[in-house]
PDB file of C-alpha atoms in Angstrom:
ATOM      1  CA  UNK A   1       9.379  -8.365  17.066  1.00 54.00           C
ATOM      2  CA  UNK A   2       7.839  -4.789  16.729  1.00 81.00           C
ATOM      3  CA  UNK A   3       6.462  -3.815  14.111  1.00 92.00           C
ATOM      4  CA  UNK A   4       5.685  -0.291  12.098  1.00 95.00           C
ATOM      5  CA  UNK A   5       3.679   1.707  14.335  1.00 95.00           C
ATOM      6  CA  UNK A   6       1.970   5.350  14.062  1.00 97.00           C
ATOM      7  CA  UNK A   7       0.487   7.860  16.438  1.00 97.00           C
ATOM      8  CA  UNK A   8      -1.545   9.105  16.581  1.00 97.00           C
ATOM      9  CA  UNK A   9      -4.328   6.272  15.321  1.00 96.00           C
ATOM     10  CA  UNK A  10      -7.225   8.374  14.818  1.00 97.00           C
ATOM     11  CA  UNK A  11      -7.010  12.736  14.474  1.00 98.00           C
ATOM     12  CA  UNK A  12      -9.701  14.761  13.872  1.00 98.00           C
ATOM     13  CA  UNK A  13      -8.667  18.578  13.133  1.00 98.00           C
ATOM     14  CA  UNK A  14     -10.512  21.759  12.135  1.00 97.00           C
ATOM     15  CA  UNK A  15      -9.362  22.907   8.590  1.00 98.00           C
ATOM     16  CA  UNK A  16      -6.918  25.334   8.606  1.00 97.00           C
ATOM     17  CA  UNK A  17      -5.055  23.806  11.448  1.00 98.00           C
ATOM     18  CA  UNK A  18      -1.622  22.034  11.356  1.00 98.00           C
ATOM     19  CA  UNK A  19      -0.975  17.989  12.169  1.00 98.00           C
ATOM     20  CA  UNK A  20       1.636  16.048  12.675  1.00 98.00           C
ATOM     21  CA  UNK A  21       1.692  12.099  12.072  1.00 98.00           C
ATOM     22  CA  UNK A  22       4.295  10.141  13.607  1.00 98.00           C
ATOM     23  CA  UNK A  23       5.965   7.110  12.331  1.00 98.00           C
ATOM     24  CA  UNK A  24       8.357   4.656  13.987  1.00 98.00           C
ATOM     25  CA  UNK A  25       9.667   1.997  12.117  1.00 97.00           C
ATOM     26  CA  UNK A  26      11.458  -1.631  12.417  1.00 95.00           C
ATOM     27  CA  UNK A  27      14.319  -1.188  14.124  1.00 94.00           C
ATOM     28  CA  UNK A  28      17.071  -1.444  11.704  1.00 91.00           C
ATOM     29  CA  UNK A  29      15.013  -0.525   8.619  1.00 93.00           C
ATOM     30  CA  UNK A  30      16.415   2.807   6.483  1.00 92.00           C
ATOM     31  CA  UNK A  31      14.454   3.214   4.205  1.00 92.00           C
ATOM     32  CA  UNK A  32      10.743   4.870   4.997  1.00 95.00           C
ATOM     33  CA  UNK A  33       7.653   5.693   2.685  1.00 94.00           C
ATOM     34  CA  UNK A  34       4.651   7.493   3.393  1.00 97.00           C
ATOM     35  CA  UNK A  35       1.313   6.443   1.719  1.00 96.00           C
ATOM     36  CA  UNK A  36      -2.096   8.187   1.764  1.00 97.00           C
ATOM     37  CA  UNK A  37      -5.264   6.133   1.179  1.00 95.00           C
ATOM     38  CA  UNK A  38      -8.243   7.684   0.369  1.00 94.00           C
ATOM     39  CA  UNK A  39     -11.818   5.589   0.958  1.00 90.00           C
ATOM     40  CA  UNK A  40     -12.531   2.527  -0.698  1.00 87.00           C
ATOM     41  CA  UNK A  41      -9.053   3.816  -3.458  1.00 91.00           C
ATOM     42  CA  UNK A  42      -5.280   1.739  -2.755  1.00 93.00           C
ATOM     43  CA  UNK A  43      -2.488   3.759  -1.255  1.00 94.00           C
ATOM     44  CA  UNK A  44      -0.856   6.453  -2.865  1.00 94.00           C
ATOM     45  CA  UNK A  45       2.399   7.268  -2.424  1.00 93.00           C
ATOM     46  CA  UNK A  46       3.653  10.590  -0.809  1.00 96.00           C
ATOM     47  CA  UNK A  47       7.492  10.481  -0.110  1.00 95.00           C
ATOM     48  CA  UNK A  48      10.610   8.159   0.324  1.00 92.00           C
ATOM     49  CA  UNK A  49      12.960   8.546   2.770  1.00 94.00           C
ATOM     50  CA  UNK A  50      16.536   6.745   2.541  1.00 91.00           C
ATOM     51  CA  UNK A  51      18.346   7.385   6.235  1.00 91.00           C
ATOM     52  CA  UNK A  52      17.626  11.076   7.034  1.00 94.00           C
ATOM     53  CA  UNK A  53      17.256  12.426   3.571  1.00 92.00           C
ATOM     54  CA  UNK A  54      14.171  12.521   1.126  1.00 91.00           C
ATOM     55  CA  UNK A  55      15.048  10.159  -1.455  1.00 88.00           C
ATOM     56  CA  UNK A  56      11.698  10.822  -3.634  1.00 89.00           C
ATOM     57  CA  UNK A  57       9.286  13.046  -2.976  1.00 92.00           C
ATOM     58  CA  UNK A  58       7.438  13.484  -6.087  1.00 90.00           C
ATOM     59  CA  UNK A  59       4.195  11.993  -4.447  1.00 92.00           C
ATOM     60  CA  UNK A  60       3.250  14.701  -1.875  1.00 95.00           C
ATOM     61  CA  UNK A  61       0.377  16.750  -3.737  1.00 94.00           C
ATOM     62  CA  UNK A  62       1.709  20.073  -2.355  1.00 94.00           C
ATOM     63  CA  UNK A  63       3.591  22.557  -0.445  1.00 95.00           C
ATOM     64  CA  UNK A  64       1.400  22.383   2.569  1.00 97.00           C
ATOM     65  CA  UNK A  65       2.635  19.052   3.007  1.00 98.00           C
ATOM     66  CA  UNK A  66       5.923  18.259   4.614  1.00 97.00           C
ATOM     67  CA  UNK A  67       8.030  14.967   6.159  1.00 97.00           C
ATOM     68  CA  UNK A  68      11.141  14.999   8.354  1.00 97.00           C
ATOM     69  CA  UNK A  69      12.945  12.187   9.524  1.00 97.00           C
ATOM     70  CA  UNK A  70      15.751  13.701  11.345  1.00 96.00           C
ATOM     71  CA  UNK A  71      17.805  11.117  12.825  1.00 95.00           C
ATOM     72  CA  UNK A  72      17.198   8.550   9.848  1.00 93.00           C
ATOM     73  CA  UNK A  73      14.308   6.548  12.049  1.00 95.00           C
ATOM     74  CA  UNK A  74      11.204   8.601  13.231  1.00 97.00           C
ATOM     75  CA  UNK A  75       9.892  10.170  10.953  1.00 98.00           C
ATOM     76  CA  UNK A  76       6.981  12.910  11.144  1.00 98.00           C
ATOM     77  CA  UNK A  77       4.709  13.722   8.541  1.00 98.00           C
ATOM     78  CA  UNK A  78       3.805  17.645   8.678  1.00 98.00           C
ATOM     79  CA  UNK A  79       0.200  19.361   7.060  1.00 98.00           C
ATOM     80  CA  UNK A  80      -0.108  22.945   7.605  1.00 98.00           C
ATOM     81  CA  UNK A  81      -3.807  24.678   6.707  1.00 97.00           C
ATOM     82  CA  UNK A  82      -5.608  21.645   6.343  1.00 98.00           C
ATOM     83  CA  UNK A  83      -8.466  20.598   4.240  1.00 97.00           C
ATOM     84  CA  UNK A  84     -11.203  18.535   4.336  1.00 97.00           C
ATOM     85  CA  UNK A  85      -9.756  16.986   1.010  1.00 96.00           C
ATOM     86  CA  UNK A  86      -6.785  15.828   3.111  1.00 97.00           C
ATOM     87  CA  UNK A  87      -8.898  13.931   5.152  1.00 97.00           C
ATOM     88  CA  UNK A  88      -7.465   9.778   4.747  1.00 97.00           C
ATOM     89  CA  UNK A  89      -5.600   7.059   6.014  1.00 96.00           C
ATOM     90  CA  UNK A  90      -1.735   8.118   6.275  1.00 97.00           C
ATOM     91  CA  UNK A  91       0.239   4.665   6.423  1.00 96.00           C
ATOM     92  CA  UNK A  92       3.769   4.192   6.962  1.00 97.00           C
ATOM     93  CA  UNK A  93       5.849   1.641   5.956  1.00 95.00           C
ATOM     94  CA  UNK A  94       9.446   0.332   6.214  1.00 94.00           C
ATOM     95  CA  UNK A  95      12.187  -1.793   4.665  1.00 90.00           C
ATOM     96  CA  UNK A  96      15.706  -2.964   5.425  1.00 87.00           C
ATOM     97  CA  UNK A  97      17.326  -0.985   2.740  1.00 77.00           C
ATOM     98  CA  UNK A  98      14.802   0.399   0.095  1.00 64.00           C
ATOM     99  CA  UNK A  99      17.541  -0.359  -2.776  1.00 67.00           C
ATOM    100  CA  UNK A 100      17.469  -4.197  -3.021  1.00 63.00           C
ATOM    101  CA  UNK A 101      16.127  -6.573  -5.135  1.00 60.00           C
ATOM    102  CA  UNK A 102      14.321  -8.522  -2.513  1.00 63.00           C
ATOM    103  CA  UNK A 103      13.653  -5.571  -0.309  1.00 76.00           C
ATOM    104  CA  UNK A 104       9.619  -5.793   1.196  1.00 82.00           C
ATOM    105  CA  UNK A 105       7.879  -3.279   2.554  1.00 87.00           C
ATOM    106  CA  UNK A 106       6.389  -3.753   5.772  1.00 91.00           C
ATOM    107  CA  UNK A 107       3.611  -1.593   6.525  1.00 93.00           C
ATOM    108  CA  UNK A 108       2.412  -0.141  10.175  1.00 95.00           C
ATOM    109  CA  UNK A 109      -1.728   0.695  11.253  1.00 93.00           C
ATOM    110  CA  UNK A 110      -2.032   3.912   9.747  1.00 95.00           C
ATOM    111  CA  UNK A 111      -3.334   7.368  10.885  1.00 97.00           C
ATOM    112  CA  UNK A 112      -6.761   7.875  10.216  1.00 96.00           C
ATOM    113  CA  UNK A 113      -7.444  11.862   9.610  1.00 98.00           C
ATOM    114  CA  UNK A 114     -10.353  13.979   9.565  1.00 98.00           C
ATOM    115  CA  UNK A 115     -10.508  17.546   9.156  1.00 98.00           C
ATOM    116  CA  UNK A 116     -13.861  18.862  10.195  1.00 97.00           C
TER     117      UNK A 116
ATOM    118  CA  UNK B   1       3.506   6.609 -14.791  1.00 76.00           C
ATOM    119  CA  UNK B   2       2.789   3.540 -13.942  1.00 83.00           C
ATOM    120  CA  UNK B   3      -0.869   2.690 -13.785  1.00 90.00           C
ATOM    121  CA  UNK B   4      -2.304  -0.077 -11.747  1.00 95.00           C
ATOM    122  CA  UNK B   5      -5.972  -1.546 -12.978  1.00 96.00           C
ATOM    123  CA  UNK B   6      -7.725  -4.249 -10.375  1.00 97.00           C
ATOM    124  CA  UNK B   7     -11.368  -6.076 -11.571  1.00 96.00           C
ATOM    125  CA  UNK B   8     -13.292  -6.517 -10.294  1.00 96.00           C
ATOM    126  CA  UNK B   9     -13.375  -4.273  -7.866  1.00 95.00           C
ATOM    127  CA  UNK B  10     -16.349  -5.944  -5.388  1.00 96.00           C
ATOM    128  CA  UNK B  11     -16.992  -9.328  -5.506  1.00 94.00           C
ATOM    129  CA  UNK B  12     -19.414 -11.287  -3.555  1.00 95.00           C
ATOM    130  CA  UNK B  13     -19.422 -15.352  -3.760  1.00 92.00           C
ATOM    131  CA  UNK B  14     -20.755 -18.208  -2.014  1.00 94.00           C
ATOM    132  CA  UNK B  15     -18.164 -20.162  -0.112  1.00 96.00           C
ATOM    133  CA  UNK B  16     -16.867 -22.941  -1.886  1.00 96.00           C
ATOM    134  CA  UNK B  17     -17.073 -21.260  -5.447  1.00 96.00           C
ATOM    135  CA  UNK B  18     -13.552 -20.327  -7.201  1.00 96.00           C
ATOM    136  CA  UNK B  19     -12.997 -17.170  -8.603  1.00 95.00           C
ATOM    137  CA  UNK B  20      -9.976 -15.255 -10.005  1.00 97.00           C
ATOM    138  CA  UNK B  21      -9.178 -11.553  -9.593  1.00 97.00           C
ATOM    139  CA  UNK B  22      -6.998  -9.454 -12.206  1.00 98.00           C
ATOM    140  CA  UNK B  23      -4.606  -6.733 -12.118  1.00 97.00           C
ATOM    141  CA  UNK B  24      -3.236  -5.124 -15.286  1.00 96.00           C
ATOM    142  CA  UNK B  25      -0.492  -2.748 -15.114  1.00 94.00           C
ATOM    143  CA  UNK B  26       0.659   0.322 -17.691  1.00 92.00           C
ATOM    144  CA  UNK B  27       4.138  -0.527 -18.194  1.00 84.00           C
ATOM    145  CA  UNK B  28       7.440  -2.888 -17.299  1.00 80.00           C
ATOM    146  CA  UNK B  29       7.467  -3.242 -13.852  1.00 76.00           C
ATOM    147  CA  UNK B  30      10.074  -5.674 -12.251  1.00 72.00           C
ATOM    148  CA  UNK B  31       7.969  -6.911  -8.966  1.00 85.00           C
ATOM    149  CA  UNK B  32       4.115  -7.282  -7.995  1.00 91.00           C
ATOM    150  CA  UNK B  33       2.986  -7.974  -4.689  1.00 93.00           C
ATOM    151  CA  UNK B  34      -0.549  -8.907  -3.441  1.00 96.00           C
ATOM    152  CA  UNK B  35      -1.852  -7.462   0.267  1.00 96.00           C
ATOM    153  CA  UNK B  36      -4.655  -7.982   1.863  1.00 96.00           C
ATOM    154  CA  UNK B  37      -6.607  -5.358   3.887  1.00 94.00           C
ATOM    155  CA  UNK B  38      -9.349  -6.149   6.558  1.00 93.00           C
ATOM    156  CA  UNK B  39     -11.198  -3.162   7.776  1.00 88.00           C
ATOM    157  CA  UNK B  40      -9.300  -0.691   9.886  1.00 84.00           C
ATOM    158  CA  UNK B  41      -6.283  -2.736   9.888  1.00 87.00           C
ATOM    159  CA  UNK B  42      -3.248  -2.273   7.618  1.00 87.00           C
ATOM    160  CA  UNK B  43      -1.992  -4.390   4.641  1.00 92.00           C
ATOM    161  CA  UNK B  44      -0.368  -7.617   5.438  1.00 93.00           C
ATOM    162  CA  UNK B  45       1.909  -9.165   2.354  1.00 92.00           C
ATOM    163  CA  UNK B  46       0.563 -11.926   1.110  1.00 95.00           C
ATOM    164  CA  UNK B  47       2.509 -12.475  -2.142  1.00 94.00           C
ATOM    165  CA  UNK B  48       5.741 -11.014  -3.983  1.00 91.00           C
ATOM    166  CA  UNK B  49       6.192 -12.330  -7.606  1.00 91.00           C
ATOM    167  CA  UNK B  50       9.491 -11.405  -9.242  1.00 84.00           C
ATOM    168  CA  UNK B  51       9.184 -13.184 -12.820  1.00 81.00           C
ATOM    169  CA  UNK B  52       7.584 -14.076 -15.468  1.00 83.00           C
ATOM    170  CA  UNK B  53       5.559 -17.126 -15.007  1.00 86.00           C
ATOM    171  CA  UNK B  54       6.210 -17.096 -11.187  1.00 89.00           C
ATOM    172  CA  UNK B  55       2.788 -18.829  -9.382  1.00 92.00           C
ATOM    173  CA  UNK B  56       3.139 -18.842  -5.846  1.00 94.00           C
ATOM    174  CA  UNK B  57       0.130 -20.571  -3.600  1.00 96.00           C
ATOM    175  CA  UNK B  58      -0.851 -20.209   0.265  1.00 95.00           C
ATOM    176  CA  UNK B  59      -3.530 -21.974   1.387  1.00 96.00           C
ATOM    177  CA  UNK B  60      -6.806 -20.835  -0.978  1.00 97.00           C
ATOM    178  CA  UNK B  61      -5.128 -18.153  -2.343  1.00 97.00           C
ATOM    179  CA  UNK B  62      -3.093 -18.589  -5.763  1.00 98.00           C
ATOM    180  CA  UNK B  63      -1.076 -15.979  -7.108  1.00 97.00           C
ATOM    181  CA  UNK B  64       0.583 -15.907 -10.767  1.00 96.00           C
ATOM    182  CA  UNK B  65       2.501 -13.074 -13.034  1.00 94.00           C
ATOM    183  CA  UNK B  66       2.679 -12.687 -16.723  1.00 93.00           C
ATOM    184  CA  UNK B  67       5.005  -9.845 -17.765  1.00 90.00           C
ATOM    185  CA  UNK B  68       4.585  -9.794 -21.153  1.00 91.00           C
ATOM    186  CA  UNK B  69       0.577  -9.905 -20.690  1.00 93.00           C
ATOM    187  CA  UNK B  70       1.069  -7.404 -17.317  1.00 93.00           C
ATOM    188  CA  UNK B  71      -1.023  -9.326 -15.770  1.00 95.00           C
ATOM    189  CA  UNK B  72      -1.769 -10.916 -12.282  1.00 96.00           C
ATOM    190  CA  UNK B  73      -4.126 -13.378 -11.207  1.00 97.00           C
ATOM    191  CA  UNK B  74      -4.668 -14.015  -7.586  1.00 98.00           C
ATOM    192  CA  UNK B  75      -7.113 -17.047  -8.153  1.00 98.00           C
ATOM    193  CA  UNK B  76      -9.168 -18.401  -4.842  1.00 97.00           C
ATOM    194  CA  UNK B  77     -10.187 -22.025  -4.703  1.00 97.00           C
ATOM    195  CA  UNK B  78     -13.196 -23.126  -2.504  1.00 95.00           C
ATOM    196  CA  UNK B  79     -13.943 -19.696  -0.869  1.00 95.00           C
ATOM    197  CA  UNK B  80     -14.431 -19.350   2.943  1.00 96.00           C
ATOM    198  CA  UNK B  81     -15.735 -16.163   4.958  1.00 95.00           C
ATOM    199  CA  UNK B  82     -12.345 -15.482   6.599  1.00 95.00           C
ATOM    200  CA  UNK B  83     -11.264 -14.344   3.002  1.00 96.00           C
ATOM    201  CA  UNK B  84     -13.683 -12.158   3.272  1.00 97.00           C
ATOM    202  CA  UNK B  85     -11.200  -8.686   2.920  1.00 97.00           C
ATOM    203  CA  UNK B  86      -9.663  -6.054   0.356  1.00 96.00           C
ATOM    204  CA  UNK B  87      -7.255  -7.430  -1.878  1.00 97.00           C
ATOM    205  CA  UNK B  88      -4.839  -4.923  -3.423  1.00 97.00           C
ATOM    206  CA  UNK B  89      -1.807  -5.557  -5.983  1.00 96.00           C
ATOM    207  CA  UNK B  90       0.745  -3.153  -6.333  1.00 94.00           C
ATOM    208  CA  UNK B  91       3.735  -3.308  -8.996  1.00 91.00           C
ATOM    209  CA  UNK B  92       7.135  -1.185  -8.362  1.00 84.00           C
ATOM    210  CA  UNK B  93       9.974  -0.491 -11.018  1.00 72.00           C
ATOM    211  CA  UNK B  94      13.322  -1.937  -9.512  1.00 63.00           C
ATOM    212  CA  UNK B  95      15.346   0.987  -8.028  1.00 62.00           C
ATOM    213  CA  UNK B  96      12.364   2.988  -7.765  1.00 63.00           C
ATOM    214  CA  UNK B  97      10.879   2.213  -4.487  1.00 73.00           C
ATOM    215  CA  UNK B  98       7.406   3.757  -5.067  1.00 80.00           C
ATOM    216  CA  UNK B  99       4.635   1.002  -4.870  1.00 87.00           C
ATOM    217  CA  UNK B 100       1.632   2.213  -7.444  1.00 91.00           C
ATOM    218  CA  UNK B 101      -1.311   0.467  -5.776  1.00 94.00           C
ATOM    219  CA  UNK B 102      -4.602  -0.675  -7.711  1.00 95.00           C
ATOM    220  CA  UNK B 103      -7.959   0.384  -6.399  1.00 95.00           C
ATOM    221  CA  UNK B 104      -8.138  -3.339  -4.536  1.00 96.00           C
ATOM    222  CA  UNK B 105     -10.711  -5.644  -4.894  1.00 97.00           C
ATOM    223  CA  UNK B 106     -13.628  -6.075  -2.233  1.00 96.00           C
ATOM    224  CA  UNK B 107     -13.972  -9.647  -1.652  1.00 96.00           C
ATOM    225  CA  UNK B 108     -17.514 -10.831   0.590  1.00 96.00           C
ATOM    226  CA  UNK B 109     -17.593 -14.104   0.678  1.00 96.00           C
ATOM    227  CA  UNK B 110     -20.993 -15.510   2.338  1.00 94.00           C
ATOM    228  CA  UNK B 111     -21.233 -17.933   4.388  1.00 86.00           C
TER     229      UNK B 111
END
């Protein structure tokens, strides 16, 4: 079956221009997270989304960064101004229900992003 | 916070050597998984463990928990090149859905 994918796989920007990073998940899955990895560091955690709503997001470092996912399954991760510090990996991942015990996290390609 | 310590964090062995890799974590955590990472490709799950003294093996890999130490081992028997990858273990608090990630391991194993 299909996995998590992203688009776009690779974006290079100029700093101080806006991005969005799309993420589709496994059909069926509602709950969505939003990592950034940083070279050669693990992923860090940006934002949790339970359906449509944010269910945590303590992770995302500030207000330039924002994530929708409107109709609880796409979900778009939005940087305004960017910096070259927010150049990384952004990976998405889904599970079935993001509340249960046995609940895994399945994780899709990543976006990698540059800002120039 | 939780905080999520891997060592080392490169290793390079000969195949058919053993080795074990650690991960200590800050504080109760209720699952810890182990992912691999190849180059440019995503994580693929490799292990959850759910309880204390839970070992679970696949293939050369060997994975085992200790909750009172927080500690887990992913232990490799008779290394071959297609190990050769990033190994990362990541712990989450039950209910809280946020996977703390350690820095991962860079395994090379030569040929």
């Amino acid at each position: 079956g299909a996995g998590v994918s992203q688009t776009p796989s690779n974006k290079v920007t100029e700093k101080g221009k806006y991005v969005e990073l799309r993420c589709d998940p496994i059909s069926g899955h509602t709950a969505l997270y939003w990592y950034r990895q940083s070279l050669g560091q693990g992923p860090e955690f940006l934002i949790y989304f339970q359906g449509t709503g944010a269910a945590d997001d303590s992770g995302l470092p500030n207000d330039r960064f924002f994530a929708v996912r409107p109709e609880g399954s796409v979900s778009t991760l939005k940087i305004q101004r960017t910096e070259r510090g927010d150049s990384a990996v952004y990976l998405c991942a889904s599970s079935f229900s993001g509340t249960g015990y046995w609940d895994e996290q399945y994780f899709g390609p990543g976006t990698r992003l540059t800002v120039t | 916070e939780l905080k999520v310590e891997q060592n080392p964090l490169f290793l390079s062995m000969q195949e058919g050597k053993n080795y074990t890799i650690y991960c200590n974590y800050s504080t109760t955590s209720d699952r810890l998984y182990w992912y691999r990472q190849d180059p440019g490709k995503s994580l693929e799950s490799l292990f959850v463990l759910l309880s204390n003294g839970a070992v679970k093996q696949e293939g050369r890999l060997m994975a085992s928990l200790d909750t009172k130490a927080r500690l887990s081992t992913l232990h490799i028997t008779a290394a071959v090149h297609d190990l050769s990858a990033t190994y990362f273990c990541a712990v989450v608090r039950y209910n809280f859905n946020k996977f703390y990630f350690g820095s991962g391991t860079k395994l090379n194993v030569k040929p």
